[in-house]
Amino acid sequence: MENEENVLTIEDGVVKKCKKDAVSVIIPVGVHTIGVYAFGDCTQLEEISIPSGLHRVRARAFVNCTSLLKVHLADDMTYLKADWFKDLPEQYELICNEESETFKIIKRSTRLKAHVKSLALSDAKSEKKKLVQSASIDAVLSTSLNEIEGAFYKILSKRKTATSVLVKIGKNCGSFKFGQDSAKWLGKVPKIIEILSDQEKEGSEIYKELKESKITLSDFSSAYYIDVNADSCGNLNVFMSGRFKGRGLRIKGNNTLSIFGARSLGYELVESVRDFEQIVLNEGLESIEAYAFSDCENLKSITIPEGTKRIDYAAFRLCTSLTSIKLPESIEEIVSYAFECCTSLSSIHIPKTIKKIGDFAFQGTNIKNLEQSFCIQKNENCNVDFTIKNSLVTENNTLVYATSNIQELVVPSGIEKIANYAFRDCKFLKRVKISEGVKKIGTGAFKGCSFLQEVSIPDSIEQIEGFVFEDTAVLSLEKTYRVKSAQIRNGGKVVDFSIKDGFAMEDDTLAYVAFNKRKLLLCEETLVIPDFVRRIDTIGDACKNVVSIFVPASVEEICSASFRECENLLSIEYGGTKKQWKAIQKSGSWDLDLSAKSVKCTDGEISL
């Protein structure tokens, strides 16, 4: 190869340019980057040597290097990308020591190893084996199943070591793994067909025979666009191992689905099982993953086997026909929203061994009482007593949420705190009586309770967090309460909290609009802020559809992003003069995301 000093321009470890007539080049040690278009249009260049310290090749570095077919690599490279050589001819070759670290890096990249002769040859042989293997499986199964009514097979996946195949006969459907050596599985195909063909035996008997015959089962994670029909009675047995992901597998049936051998049920399973009324899960199952049965509106009954430890996020959400469920003694964790909106679920057995129950796990159910309380882990350093009584979920002295759609809430004695968002969006809630002893109402506790009108708060209250009554029908509270401010900037300052004419106030500051007139069809064209407001902190979500706001001359300060939630606000009217408007103290970002372009004062407009 040519002396690099004669052909390369190098600056600070970067190859800037190469002579156009160079035929072969050694890039010297110390170069870490090949610059943009460095070898561009070097049409005579046939080979190049790259040092180990190189870690970057810029765009179009080898563009139009039409003769560059050999790339020599140092033995101890630590970084290598296929994109470096994307402009080279398709048949370029990477050359390196097969005992080197560089060779190991190349083997891990599908695109790079195709350009090393020994690896490319190996891959070609492997692909040929897979084709032969696949063809032989096709031939055997096609011949064997051809005359069996209602039988079919489908290849699920092809890998280097094995091919997974779905075989279905009548009400029995299995996912099987066939290795590369046909001699090891050829004799088992007739046995698989014999076992699956027996339509009189129970699924558990079929599964036992498959295991005793040492037939290898596989997962369903690679199934794509396959329709599997249950038998004429709507029943289907599925035999497998590993994870049942269900992606693209469409199972048609309306009675009972029994699953054998699954270790876990994936989040896409719902697409496969939503039509069944009864699902029976069998031994070996460890976890039911997030959304696994979510939206299975026809599901009336499910059997969960002993050994299952975890029910994940929203796993049974919106299973509206599910009336009862018995969890096995092995269950350790029920994750947040696991049974949310299972509106018919009135009975559940939870084992004493339960360790964790996530937030809102039973919200929107019909569970009124649990048979006992449970000591669960709330976080690393805290355990609490969890129970449901009279449709109210409590953790120690905290009221967490209601399981069902209640119209009237009477907070039970012994409660000191109502949790954040505890009753958010409870559409049927109309009246709330908070008992003496409650000290804190958490953020957004009644946010979005559209028909909540009557609220009674005790004198024991010490803290009312932000947006507690936002987007409700609350026009006023019985009195003013001395509580810690919910505004971070106030740093726990004690303020007078009240709701007047639907406006939540901290002293003379508008904290948010509580009363949502638009939802109750009482909306006025303009939201009129009353003149008892001196400071506007935020308007809030309840006014996101308001198109016009009137700000009284009493306002002395407007805080940061006060109108941000008012997505459709087109105009602001002010009850004072332009001079008075300019005198109002405003945060630098008070008009963040504001659509209105001007303020109409009593003596003219001011542009924003």
Coordinates of C-alpha atoms in Angstrom, one line a residue:
M1 CA 0.0 0.0 0.0
E2 CA 1.1 3.6 -0.6
N3 CA 2.7 5.8 1.9
E4 CA -0.1 7.7 3.6
E5 CA 2.0 10.9 3.7
N6 CA 1.9 11.2 0.0
V7 CA -1.8 10.6 -0.5
L8 CA -3.7 11.7 2.7
T9 CA -4.4 15.1 4.2
I10 CA -4.7 14.7 8.0
E11 CA -5.5 17.4 10.5
D12 CA -5.9 16.7 14.3
G13 CA -6.5 13.0 13.8
V14 CA -9.1 13.6 11.0
V15 CA -8.6 12.4 7.4
K16 CA -9.7 15.4 5.4
K17 CA -8.8 14.3 1.8
C18 CA -7.2 11.6 -0.3
K19 CA -5.6 11.9 -3.7
K20 CA -7.9 10.8 -6.5
D21 CA -5.3 8.5 -8.1
A22 CA -4.5 6.5 -5.0
V23 CA -4.9 2.7 -5.5
S24 CA -4.2 1.5 -1.9
V25 CA -4.0 3.4 1.4
I26 CA -2.9 2.7 4.9
I27 CA -4.6 5.1 7.4
P28 CA -2.0 5.7 10.1
V29 CA -2.4 4.9 13.9
G30 CA -3.7 8.0 15.7
V31 CA -6.4 8.8 13.2
H32 CA -9.8 8.7 14.9
T33 CA -12.1 10.1 12.2
I34 CA -12.6 9.9 8.4
G35 CA -14.1 13.2 7.4
V36 CA -17.0 14.1 5.1
Y37 CA -16.2 13.1 1.5
A38 CA -12.6 12.3 2.5
F39 CA -12.3 9.5 -0.1
G40 CA -15.1 10.7 -2.4
D41 CA -14.7 10.0 -6.1
C42 CA -11.4 8.0 -5.5
T43 CA -12.5 5.7 -8.3
Q44 CA -9.1 4.0 -8.6
L45 CA -8.9 3.1 -4.9
E46 CA -8.9 -0.7 -4.5
E47 CA -8.0 -1.4 -0.9
I48 CA -7.7 0.5 2.4
S49 CA -6.3 -0.4 5.9
I50 CA -8.1 1.0 9.0
P51 CA -6.4 1.4 12.4
S52 CA -7.9 0.3 15.8
G53 CA -8.3 3.8 17.1
L54 CA -10.8 4.9 14.4
H55 CA -14.3 5.5 15.9
R56 CA -16.0 7.7 13.4
V57 CA -16.7 7.8 9.7
R58 CA -18.5 10.9 8.5
A59 CA -21.3 11.0 5.8
R60 CA -20.3 10.2 2.2
A61 CA -16.7 9.4 3.2
F62 CA -16.4 6.6 0.6
V63 CA -19.0 7.9 -2.0
N64 CA -18.2 6.8 -5.6
C65 CA -15.3 4.6 -4.5
T66 CA -16.4 2.1 -7.2
S67 CA -13.3 0.0 -7.1
L68 CA -12.8 -0.2 -3.3
L69 CA -13.4 -3.9 -2.7
K70 CA -11.0 -4.8 0.2
V71 CA -11.1 -3.2 3.7
H72 CA -8.3 -4.4 6.0
L73 CA -9.2 -4.0 9.7
A74 CA -6.8 -3.9 12.7
D75 CA -7.1 -6.9 15.1
D76 CA -8.0 -4.9 18.2
M77 CA -10.8 -2.6 17.0
T78 CA -13.3 -1.8 19.8
Y79 CA -15.9 -0.1 17.6
L80 CA -17.2 -0.8 14.1
K81 CA -20.4 0.2 12.3
A82 CA -21.9 -1.2 9.1
D83 CA -23.0 2.3 8.1
W84 CA -19.4 3.3 7.6
F85 CA -19.2 1.3 4.4
K86 CA -22.7 1.9 3.1
D87 CA -21.4 3.7 0.0
L88 CA -19.0 0.9 -1.1
P89 CA -19.9 -1.6 -3.8
E90 CA -22.1 -4.4 -2.6
Q91 CA -19.4 -7.0 -3.0
Y92 CA -16.8 -5.3 -0.8
E93 CA -14.9 -7.6 1.6
L94 CA -13.8 -7.1 5.2
I95 CA -10.5 -8.7 6.0
C96 CA -9.3 -9.4 9.5
N97 CA -7.8 -12.1 11.7
E98 CA -10.4 -14.7 12.7
E99 CA -9.0 -15.0 16.2
S100 CA -9.2 -11.2 16.8
E101 CA -11.5 -9.0 18.8
T102 CA -12.5 -7.3 15.6
F103 CA -13.8 -10.6 14.2
K104 CA -16.0 -11.0 17.3
I105 CA -17.5 -7.6 16.7
I106 CA -18.3 -8.4 13.1
K107 CA -19.9 -11.7 14.0
R108 CA -22.5 -9.8 16.1
S109 CA -23.6 -7.7 13.1
T110 CA -25.8 -9.3 10.4
R111 CA -24.8 -6.6 7.9
L112 CA -21.0 -6.7 8.6
K113 CA -20.6 -10.5 8.7
A114 CA -22.1 -10.8 5.2
H115 CA -18.8 -9.2 4.0
V116 CA -16.4 -11.7 5.6
K117 CA -16.1 -14.6 3.3
S118 CA -15.9 -17.3 6.0
L119 CA -19.0 -15.9 7.8
A120 CA -21.0 -15.3 4.7
L121 CA -20.3 -18.9 3.6
S122 CA -21.4 -20.2 7.0
D123 CA -24.6 -18.2 6.9
A124 CA -25.4 -19.5 3.4
K125 CA -25.1 -23.1 4.6
S126 CA -27.3 -22.3 7.6
E127 CA -30.0 -20.8 5.5
K128 CA -29.9 -23.8 3.2
K129 CA -30.3 -26.1 6.2
K130 CA -33.3 -24.1 7.3
L131 CA -34.9 -24.3 3.9
V132 CA -34.4 -28.0 3.7
Q133 CA -35.7 -28.4 7.3
S134 CA -38.7 -26.3 6.6
A135 CA -39.4 -28.1 3.4
S136 CA -39.2 -31.5 5.1
I137 CA -41.6 -30.3 7.9
D138 CA -44.0 -29.0 5.3
A139 CA -43.9 -32.2 3.4
V140 CA -44.4 -34.5 6.5
L141 CA -47.2 -32.4 8.0
S142 CA -48.9 -31.8 4.7
T143 CA -49.0 -35.5 4.0
S144 CA -50.0 -36.5 7.5
L145 CA -52.8 -34.0 8.0
N146 CA -54.2 -34.0 4.5
E147 CA -57.0 -36.5 5.2
I148 CA -57.9 -35.4 8.7
E149 CA -61.1 -33.2 8.7
G150 CA -60.6 -29.8 10.4
A151 CA -56.9 -30.2 10.8
F152 CA -54.3 -27.7 9.7
Y153 CA -50.7 -26.5 10.5
K154 CA -48.8 -23.3 10.2
I155 CA -45.1 -22.5 10.6
L156 CA -44.8 -19.9 13.3
S157 CA -41.1 -19.1 13.2
K158 CA -37.8 -20.4 11.7
R159 CA -34.6 -20.1 13.6
K160 CA -31.1 -21.5 13.2
T161 CA -31.7 -24.2 15.7
A162 CA -35.3 -25.0 15.3
T163 CA -38.6 -24.3 13.6
S164 CA -41.9 -23.7 15.5
V165 CA -45.1 -25.1 14.1
L166 CA -48.7 -24.7 15.1
V167 CA -50.7 -27.9 14.6
K168 CA -54.5 -27.9 15.1
I169 CA -56.9 -30.9 15.1
G170 CA -60.5 -30.4 16.3
K171 CA -60.5 -28.7 19.7
N172 CA -56.8 -29.4 20.3
C173 CA -54.1 -26.9 19.2
G174 CA -50.4 -27.1 19.9
S175 CA -47.2 -25.2 19.2
F176 CA -44.3 -27.6 18.6
K177 CA -40.6 -27.2 18.2
F178 CA -38.7 -29.2 15.5
G179 CA -34.9 -29.2 15.5
Q180 CA -32.5 -29.3 12.6
D181 CA -32.0 -33.1 12.8
S182 CA -35.1 -34.6 11.2
A183 CA -34.2 -38.0 12.5
K184 CA -35.0 -36.9 16.0
W185 CA -38.5 -35.6 15.3
L186 CA -39.7 -37.5 12.3
G187 CA -41.0 -40.3 14.4
K188 CA -42.8 -38.0 16.8
V189 CA -45.0 -36.4 14.2
P190 CA -47.4 -39.4 14.0
K191 CA -47.5 -39.4 17.8
I192 CA -48.4 -35.7 17.9
I193 CA -51.2 -36.3 15.4
E194 CA -52.5 -39.3 17.4
I195 CA -52.6 -37.4 20.7
L196 CA -54.3 -34.3 19.3
S197 CA -56.8 -36.3 17.3
D198 CA -58.4 -37.7 20.5
Q199 CA -61.4 -35.4 21.0
E200 CA -62.9 -37.3 23.9
K201 CA -60.1 -36.7 26.4
E202 CA -59.8 -33.7 28.7
G203 CA -57.2 -31.1 27.9
S204 CA -55.2 -32.1 31.0
E205 CA -54.9 -35.7 29.8
I206 CA -53.8 -34.5 26.3
Y207 CA -51.1 -32.3 27.9
K208 CA -49.9 -35.1 30.1
E209 CA -49.5 -37.4 27.1
L210 CA -47.5 -34.8 25.2
K211 CA -45.2 -34.4 28.1
E212 CA -44.8 -38.1 28.7
S213 CA -44.0 -38.6 25.0
K214 CA -41.2 -36.0 25.4
I215 CA -42.6 -33.9 22.6
T216 CA -41.1 -30.4 22.7
L217 CA -43.6 -27.6 22.9
S218 CA -42.8 -23.9 22.0
D219 CA -44.2 -20.5 22.6
F220 CA -46.8 -18.5 20.6
S221 CA -44.8 -15.3 20.5
S222 CA -44.2 -15.3 16.8
A223 CA -47.6 -16.1 15.4
Y224 CA -48.8 -13.7 12.7
Y225 CA -52.2 -13.5 11.1
I226 CA -53.3 -17.0 11.9
D227 CA -57.0 -17.8 12.4
V228 CA -57.7 -20.7 14.7
N229 CA -61.3 -21.9 15.2
A230 CA -62.7 -23.6 18.3
D231 CA -64.7 -26.8 17.8
S232 CA -68.5 -26.7 17.1
C233 CA -69.2 -26.3 20.8
G234 CA -66.9 -23.2 21.0
N235 CA -64.2 -24.9 23.0
L236 CA -60.4 -25.0 22.4
N237 CA -57.4 -26.4 24.2
V238 CA -54.0 -24.7 23.6
F239 CA -50.7 -26.6 24.4
M240 CA -47.5 -24.7 24.5
S241 CA -44.5 -23.5 26.6
G242 CA -43.0 -20.2 27.5
R243 CA -44.8 -16.9 26.8
F244 CA -48.2 -16.7 25.1
K245 CA -48.0 -13.3 23.5
G246 CA -50.9 -13.9 21.1
R247 CA -49.8 -11.3 18.5
G248 CA -51.6 -12.0 15.2
L249 CA -53.2 -15.2 16.5
R250 CA -57.0 -14.8 16.1
I251 CA -58.9 -17.5 18.0
K252 CA -62.5 -17.8 17.2
G253 CA -64.7 -19.4 20.0
N254 CA -67.3 -18.4 22.5
N255 CA -67.3 -21.0 25.2
T256 CA -64.2 -22.3 27.0
L257 CA -60.5 -21.7 26.2
S258 CA -58.0 -23.8 28.2
I259 CA -54.3 -22.9 28.1
F260 CA -51.7 -25.5 29.1
G261 CA -47.9 -24.9 29.6
A262 CA -47.8 -21.1 29.4
R263 CA -45.3 -19.5 31.8
S264 CA -46.7 -16.0 31.2
L265 CA -49.5 -14.4 29.3
G266 CA -48.5 -11.4 27.2
Y267 CA -50.1 -8.0 26.8
E268 CA -51.3 -8.7 23.2
L269 CA -53.2 -11.9 24.3
V270 CA -56.5 -10.0 24.4
E271 CA -56.7 -10.0 20.6
S272 CA -56.8 -13.8 20.7
V273 CA -59.2 -14.5 23.5
R274 CA -61.7 -11.7 23.7
D275 CA -64.7 -13.8 22.5
F276 CA -64.5 -16.6 25.1
E277 CA -66.9 -16.7 28.1
Q278 CA -64.7 -19.0 30.2
I279 CA -60.9 -19.2 30.3
V280 CA -59.0 -21.9 32.2
L281 CA -55.3 -21.3 32.9
N282 CA -53.3 -24.3 34.0
E283 CA -50.1 -25.3 35.9
G284 CA -46.8 -23.6 35.2
L285 CA -48.3 -20.1 34.9
E286 CA -46.2 -17.5 36.8
S287 CA -47.6 -14.1 35.7
I288 CA -50.4 -12.4 33.8
E289 CA -48.9 -9.4 32.1
A290 CA -50.3 -5.9 31.5
Y291 CA -53.5 -5.7 29.5
A292 CA -53.5 -9.5 28.9
F293 CA -57.3 -9.8 29.3
S294 CA -58.2 -6.1 29.1
D295 CA -61.5 -5.4 27.3
C296 CA -62.6 -9.0 27.3
E297 CA -66.3 -8.0 27.7
N298 CA -67.6 -11.6 27.2
L299 CA -65.4 -13.1 29.9
K300 CA -67.6 -14.4 32.8
S301 CA -65.2 -16.8 34.5
I302 CA -61.4 -17.4 34.7
T303 CA -59.4 -20.0 36.6
I304 CA -56.0 -18.9 37.7
P305 CA -53.7 -21.8 38.8
E306 CA -51.6 -22.1 41.9
G307 CA -48.1 -20.9 41.2
T308 CA -49.2 -17.6 39.6
K309 CA -47.4 -14.8 41.5
R310 CA -48.3 -11.5 39.7
I311 CA -51.3 -9.9 38.0
D312 CA -49.9 -6.9 36.1
Y313 CA -51.2 -3.4 35.2
A314 CA -54.8 -3.3 33.9
A315 CA -54.6 -7.1 33.2
F316 CA -58.4 -7.5 33.6
R317 CA -59.5 -3.9 33.0
L318 CA -63.0 -3.5 31.5
C319 CA -63.9 -7.2 31.8
T320 CA -67.5 -6.1 32.4
S321 CA -69.0 -9.6 32.6
L322 CA -66.6 -11.0 35.1
T323 CA -68.6 -11.5 38.4
S324 CA -66.2 -13.2 40.7
I325 CA -62.6 -14.4 40.9
K326 CA -60.6 -16.6 43.2
L327 CA -56.9 -15.8 43.3
P328 CA -54.5 -18.6 44.2
E329 CA -52.5 -18.6 47.5
S330 CA -49.3 -18.0 45.5
I331 CA -50.4 -14.5 44.3
E332 CA -47.9 -11.9 45.7
E333 CA -48.8 -8.8 43.8
I334 CA -51.8 -7.2 42.2
V335 CA -50.6 -4.2 40.1
S336 CA -52.4 -0.8 39.7
Y337 CA -55.7 -0.8 37.8
A338 CA -55.6 -4.6 37.5
F339 CA -59.4 -5.0 37.8
E340 CA -60.4 -1.4 37.0
C341 CA -64.0 -1.0 35.5
C342 CA -64.9 -4.7 36.0
T343 CA -68.4 -3.3 36.7
S344 CA -70.0 -6.7 37.5
L345 CA -67.1 -8.0 39.8
S346 CA -68.7 -8.3 43.2
S347 CA -66.7 -11.1 44.8
I348 CA -62.9 -11.7 44.9
H349 CA -60.8 -14.0 47.1
I350 CA -57.4 -12.5 47.9
P351 CA -54.9 -14.8 49.7
K352 CA -53.5 -13.7 53.1
T353 CA -50.0 -14.0 51.5
I354 CA -50.5 -11.0 49.2
K355 CA -47.6 -8.5 49.5
K356 CA -48.6 -5.6 47.2
I357 CA -51.9 -4.1 45.9
G358 CA -51.4 -1.3 43.4
D359 CA -53.3 2.0 43.2
F360 CA -56.9 1.9 42.0
A361 CA -56.7 -1.9 41.4
F362 CA -60.4 -2.3 42.1
Q363 CA -61.8 1.1 41.1
G364 CA -65.0 0.8 39.1
T365 CA -65.9 -2.6 40.4
N366 CA -68.9 -3.8 42.4
I367 CA -66.9 -5.0 45.3
K368 CA -68.4 -3.6 48.5
N369 CA -66.5 -5.5 51.2
L370 CA -63.4 -7.7 51.5
E371 CA -63.5 -10.7 53.9
Q372 CA -60.5 -9.3 55.8
S373 CA -57.9 -6.6 55.8
F374 CA -54.4 -7.2 54.3
C375 CA -51.0 -5.9 55.4
I376 CA -49.3 -4.8 52.1
Q377 CA -46.1 -3.0 51.2
K378 CA -46.8 0.5 50.1
N379 CA -43.2 1.4 49.5
E380 CA -39.8 0.3 50.6
N381 CA -40.1 1.6 54.1
C382 CA -43.9 1.4 54.7
N383 CA -46.5 -1.3 55.2
V384 CA -50.2 -0.4 55.5
D385 CA -53.5 -2.2 56.2
F386 CA -55.5 -2.4 53.1
T387 CA -59.3 -3.1 53.1
I388 CA -62.6 -2.4 51.4
K389 CA -65.6 -1.6 53.5
N390 CA -68.9 -0.2 52.2
S391 CA -67.3 0.3 48.8
L392 CA -64.5 2.5 50.2
V393 CA -60.8 1.5 50.0
T394 CA -58.7 2.5 52.9
E395 CA -55.0 2.2 53.7
N396 CA -54.4 2.7 57.4
N397 CA -56.1 6.1 58.1
T398 CA -56.1 7.2 54.4
L399 CA -59.2 7.0 52.2
V400 CA -57.8 5.9 48.9
Y401 CA -60.8 5.6 46.5
A402 CA -64.2 4.1 46.0
T403 CA -64.7 0.8 44.3
S404 CA -68.2 1.6 42.8
N405 CA -70.0 4.6 41.4
I406 CA -71.3 6.2 44.6
Q407 CA -73.7 9.1 44.7
E408 CA -73.1 10.1 48.3
L409 CA -69.8 9.9 50.2
V410 CA -69.7 9.9 54.0
V411 CA -66.1 9.7 55.0
P412 CA -65.9 7.1 57.9
S413 CA -64.5 8.0 61.3
G414 CA -60.8 7.3 61.8
I415 CA -59.8 8.8 58.4
E416 CA -57.2 11.5 58.6
K417 CA -56.4 12.0 54.9
I418 CA -58.2 11.7 51.5
A419 CA -55.6 10.6 48.9
N420 CA -54.6 12.4 45.7
Y421 CA -57.2 12.0 43.0
A422 CA -59.2 9.6 45.2
F423 CA -62.6 10.4 43.6
R424 CA -61.4 11.9 40.4
D425 CA -64.1 11.7 37.6
C426 CA -66.7 10.1 39.8
K427 CA -69.5 11.2 37.5
F428 CA -72.4 10.1 39.9
L429 CA -71.1 11.7 43.0
K430 CA -73.4 14.5 44.2
R431 CA -72.8 15.0 47.9
V432 CA -69.7 14.7 50.2
K433 CA -69.6 14.8 53.9
I434 CA -66.1 14.7 55.3
S435 CA -66.1 13.6 59.0
E436 CA -64.4 15.3 61.9
G437 CA -60.8 14.2 62.2
V438 CA -59.8 14.5 58.5
K439 CA -56.8 16.8 58.3
K440 CA -55.8 16.7 54.6
I441 CA -57.5 16.5 51.2
G442 CA -55.1 15.5 48.5
T443 CA -54.5 17.0 45.1
G444 CA -57.4 16.7 42.7
A445 CA -59.3 14.5 45.1
F446 CA -62.7 15.4 43.6
K447 CA -61.5 16.8 40.3
G448 CA -63.9 16.1 37.4
C449 CA -66.9 15.1 39.6
S450 CA -69.3 17.0 37.3
F451 CA -72.4 16.7 39.5
L452 CA -70.8 17.3 42.9
Q453 CA -72.7 20.2 44.4
E454 CA -72.8 19.7 48.2
V455 CA -69.6 19.5 50.2
S456 CA -69.2 19.5 54.0
I457 CA -65.7 20.0 55.4
P458 CA -64.9 19.7 59.2
D459 CA -63.0 22.2 61.3
S460 CA -60.2 19.6 61.8
I461 CA -59.0 20.2 58.2
E462 CA -55.4 21.6 58.0
Q463 CA -54.6 21.2 54.4
I464 CA -56.5 21.3 51.1
E465 CA -54.2 20.6 48.2
G466 CA -54.5 22.0 44.7
F467 CA -57.4 21.6 42.3
V468 CA -59.4 19.5 44.8
F469 CA -62.8 20.8 43.5
E470 CA -61.8 21.7 40.0
D471 CA -64.3 20.9 37.2
T472 CA -67.2 20.2 39.6
A473 CA -70.6 21.8 40.3
V474 CA -69.5 23.3 43.6
L475 CA -70.5 27.0 43.9
S476 CA -69.6 27.6 47.5
L477 CA -68.5 26.0 50.7
E478 CA -70.2 26.5 54.1
K479 CA -67.4 28.6 55.4
T480 CA -63.8 29.8 55.0
Y481 CA -61.0 27.4 56.2
R482 CA -57.6 28.2 57.6
V483 CA -55.3 25.8 55.8
K484 CA -51.7 25.4 54.4
S485 CA -51.5 27.0 51.0
A486 CA -51.4 24.5 48.0
Q487 CA -49.3 26.9 46.0
I488 CA -45.6 25.9 46.0
R489 CA -44.5 29.5 45.9
N490 CA -46.2 30.1 49.2
G491 CA -44.1 27.5 51.0
G492 CA -46.8 26.2 53.3
K493 CA -48.1 29.6 54.3
V494 CA -51.5 29.5 56.1
V495 CA -54.3 31.0 54.0
D496 CA -58.0 31.4 54.0
F497 CA -59.4 28.8 51.6
S498 CA -63.0 29.3 50.2
I499 CA -65.1 28.8 47.2
K500 CA -67.2 31.8 46.2
D501 CA -69.4 31.8 43.2
G502 CA -67.6 28.8 41.9
F503 CA -64.1 30.3 42.2
A504 CA -61.6 28.6 44.6
M505 CA -59.7 31.2 46.5
E506 CA -56.7 31.3 48.7
D507 CA -57.0 34.7 50.6
D508 CA -57.6 37.1 47.7
T509 CA -55.8 34.8 45.1
L510 CA -57.8 32.9 42.5
A511 CA -56.4 29.4 42.8
Y512 CA -58.6 27.8 40.1
V513 CA -62.1 27.8 38.8
A514 CA -64.1 25.0 40.6
F515 CA -67.6 25.3 39.0
N516 CA -67.7 24.1 35.4
K517 CA -70.7 25.9 33.9
R518 CA -70.1 24.5 30.4
K519 CA -70.6 20.9 31.5
L520 CA -73.9 21.8 33.1
L521 CA -75.1 23.7 30.0
L522 CA -75.0 27.0 31.9
C523 CA -72.0 28.4 30.2
E524 CA -71.9 32.1 29.4
E525 CA -70.0 33.5 26.4
T526 CA -67.6 35.2 28.8
L527 CA -66.1 33.9 32.0
V528 CA -66.4 36.9 34.4
I529 CA -63.8 36.9 37.2
P530 CA -65.4 38.6 40.2
D531 CA -64.0 41.7 41.7
F532 CA -63.0 40.1 45.0
V533 CA -60.0 38.6 43.1
R534 CA -56.7 40.5 43.6
R535 CA -54.3 37.9 42.2
I536 CA -54.8 35.2 39.5
D537 CA -52.8 32.1 40.0
T538 CA -54.5 29.9 37.4
I539 CA -57.8 29.5 35.7
G540 CA -57.6 25.7 35.4
D541 CA -58.9 22.8 33.2
A542 CA -62.6 23.6 33.9
C543 CA -62.3 26.6 31.5
K544 CA -60.4 25.0 28.7
N545 CA -63.4 25.7 26.3
V546 CA -63.9 29.3 27.4
V547 CA -63.5 31.8 24.5
S548 CA -63.5 35.0 26.4
I549 CA -62.5 36.2 29.9
F550 CA -63.3 39.4 31.8
V551 CA -60.6 40.5 34.2
P552 CA -61.8 43.1 36.8
A553 CA -59.8 46.2 37.6
S554 CA -59.3 44.8 41.1
V555 CA -56.6 42.4 39.9
E556 CA -53.1 43.5 40.9
E557 CA -51.1 40.5 39.8
I558 CA -51.2 37.7 37.1
C559 CA -48.9 34.7 37.7
S560 CA -47.0 32.5 35.3
A561 CA -49.1 30.6 32.7
S562 CA -52.4 31.6 34.4
F563 CA -54.4 31.0 31.2
R564 CA -52.5 28.1 29.8
E565 CA -55.3 25.6 30.1
C566 CA -57.7 28.0 28.3
E567 CA -57.1 26.4 24.9
N568 CA -59.8 28.3 23.0
L569 CA -59.4 31.7 24.7
L570 CA -59.6 34.3 21.9
S571 CA -60.2 37.5 23.8
I572 CA -59.5 39.2 27.1
E573 CA -61.6 42.1 28.4
Y574 CA -60.3 44.3 31.2
G575 CA -62.4 46.4 33.5
G576 CA -59.9 49.2 33.8
T577 CA -57.9 51.5 31.5
K578 CA -54.8 50.7 29.4
K579 CA -52.6 52.5 32.0
Q580 CA -54.1 50.3 34.8
W581 CA -53.5 47.1 32.7
K582 CA -49.9 48.0 32.2
A583 CA -49.6 48.6 36.0
I584 CA -50.7 45.0 36.8
Q585 CA -47.7 42.9 38.0
K586 CA -47.3 40.1 35.5
S587 CA -45.0 37.1 35.5
G588 CA -42.7 36.9 32.5
S589 CA -44.6 33.9 31.1
W590 CA -48.1 34.9 32.2
D591 CA -49.3 34.7 28.6
L592 CA -47.7 31.3 27.8
D593 CA -49.7 29.5 25.1
L594 CA -52.2 32.3 25.0
S595 CA -54.3 32.5 21.8
A596 CA -55.7 35.9 22.4
K597 CA -53.6 38.7 20.7
S598 CA -54.9 41.7 22.6
V599 CA -56.7 43.0 25.7
K600 CA -59.8 45.2 25.4
C601 CA -59.6 48.0 28.0
T602 CA -62.2 50.6 28.8
D603 CA -60.3 53.2 26.7
G604 CA -59.0 51.0 23.9
E605 CA -57.0 47.8 23.0
I606 CA -53.5 46.8 24.0
S607 CA -51.6 44.3 21.8
L608 CA -50.0 41.3 23.6

